[in-house]
Coordinates of C-alpha atoms in Angstrom, one line a residue:
A1 CA 14.0 4.0 -15.4
L2 CA 12.6 4.8 -11.9
T3 CA 10.0 2.1 -12.2
T4 CA 12.6 -0.4 -13.2
A5 CA 14.7 0.5 -10.2
A6 CA 11.6 0.3 -8.0
G7 CA 10.8 -3.1 -9.4
L8 CA 14.4 -4.3 -8.7
I9 CA 14.2 -3.0 -5.1
Q10 CA 10.9 -4.6 -4.6
T11 CA 12.2 -7.9 -5.9
F12 CA 15.3 -7.8 -3.7
L13 CA 13.3 -6.9 -0.7
Y14 CA 10.7 -9.6 -1.5
L15 CA 13.4 -12.3 -1.7
S16 CA 15.2 -11.1 1.4
F17 CA 12.0 -10.9 3.5
N18 CA 10.9 -14.3 2.3
I19 CA 14.2 -15.8 3.3
I20 CA 14.0 -14.1 6.7
F21 CA 10.3 -14.9 7.4
L22 CA 10.1 -18.4 5.9
A23 CA 13.5 -20.0 6.3
V24 CA 14.8 -18.3 9.5
L25 CA 11.7 -17.3 11.5
K26 CA 9.5 -20.1 10.0
I27 CA 6.4 -17.9 10.2
G28 CA 4.6 -19.6 7.3
V29 CA 1.9 -18.1 5.1
Y30 CA 1.7 -15.1 7.4
G31 CA 5.4 -14.4 6.7
Y32 CA 4.9 -14.8 3.0
L33 CA 2.1 -12.2 3.0
L34 CA 4.1 -9.9 5.3
A35 CA 7.1 -10.2 3.0
M36 CA 4.9 -9.3 0.0
N37 CA 3.5 -6.2 1.8
L38 CA 6.8 -5.0 3.2
S39 CA 8.5 -5.3 -0.2
N40 CA 5.8 -3.3 -1.9
L41 CA 6.0 -0.7 0.9
G42 CA 9.7 -0.4 0.4
A43 CA 9.2 0.2 -3.4
I44 CA 6.6 2.8 -2.6
I45 CA 8.9 4.6 -0.1
F46 CA 11.7 4.6 -2.7
L47 CA 9.4 6.2 -5.3
V48 CA 8.1 8.8 -2.9
I49 CA 11.6 9.8 -2.0
V50 CA 13.3 9.7 -5.4
C51 CA 10.4 11.3 -7.3
K52 CA 9.9 13.9 -4.5
L53 CA 6.2 13.0 -4.3
Y54 CA 6.1 14.1 -0.6
K55 CA 5.9 17.7 -2.0
N56 CA 2.4 16.9 -3.3
F57 CA 1.0 15.6 0.0
I58 CA -1.8 17.6 1.6
P59 CA -1.2 18.9 5.1
L60 CA -3.6 17.3 7.6
K61 CA -4.7 20.8 8.7
M62 CA -6.3 21.4 5.3
V63 CA -8.4 18.2 5.4
D64 CA -12.2 18.8 5.8
W65 CA -12.8 16.0 8.2
K66 CA -16.6 16.3 8.0
L67 CA -16.5 15.9 4.3
A68 CA -14.1 12.9 4.6
K69 CA -16.5 11.2 7.0
D70 CA -19.4 11.7 4.6
M71 CA -17.3 10.3 1.7
I72 CA -16.4 7.2 3.8
K73 CA -20.1 6.7 4.6
Y74 CA -20.9 7.0 0.9
F75 CA -18.1 4.7 -0.1
S76 CA -19.0 1.9 2.4
C77 CA -21.8 0.6 0.2
F78 CA -19.5 0.1 -2.9
P79 CA -18.0 -3.3 -2.0
V80 CA -21.5 -4.7 -1.6
C81 CA -22.7 -3.1 -4.8
Q82 CA -19.7 -4.3 -6.7
S83 CA -20.1 -7.9 -5.5
T84 CA -23.7 -8.0 -6.6
W85 CA -22.8 -6.7 -10.0
Q86 CA -20.1 -9.4 -10.4
A87 CA -22.5 -12.1 -9.2
A88 CA -25.1 -11.2 -11.8

């Protein structure tokens, strides 16, 4: 039921932002992409608040930043590796 409500909210926001960005402000493709991203963000915010997912967030004080940097360095090669696997 919550995913249905989130989908309806996302659709309403998507239509509203498209009207604002494309018809009123005449931003073009950039407005279309912005409307898509903002409507998805609105649905995510709705789900985080309604499902109380904010209780599961990790406080920034608990993050091991050295480990996070090492993980980002390790992950940086994945897009290249993934593209080579798909090309083969």
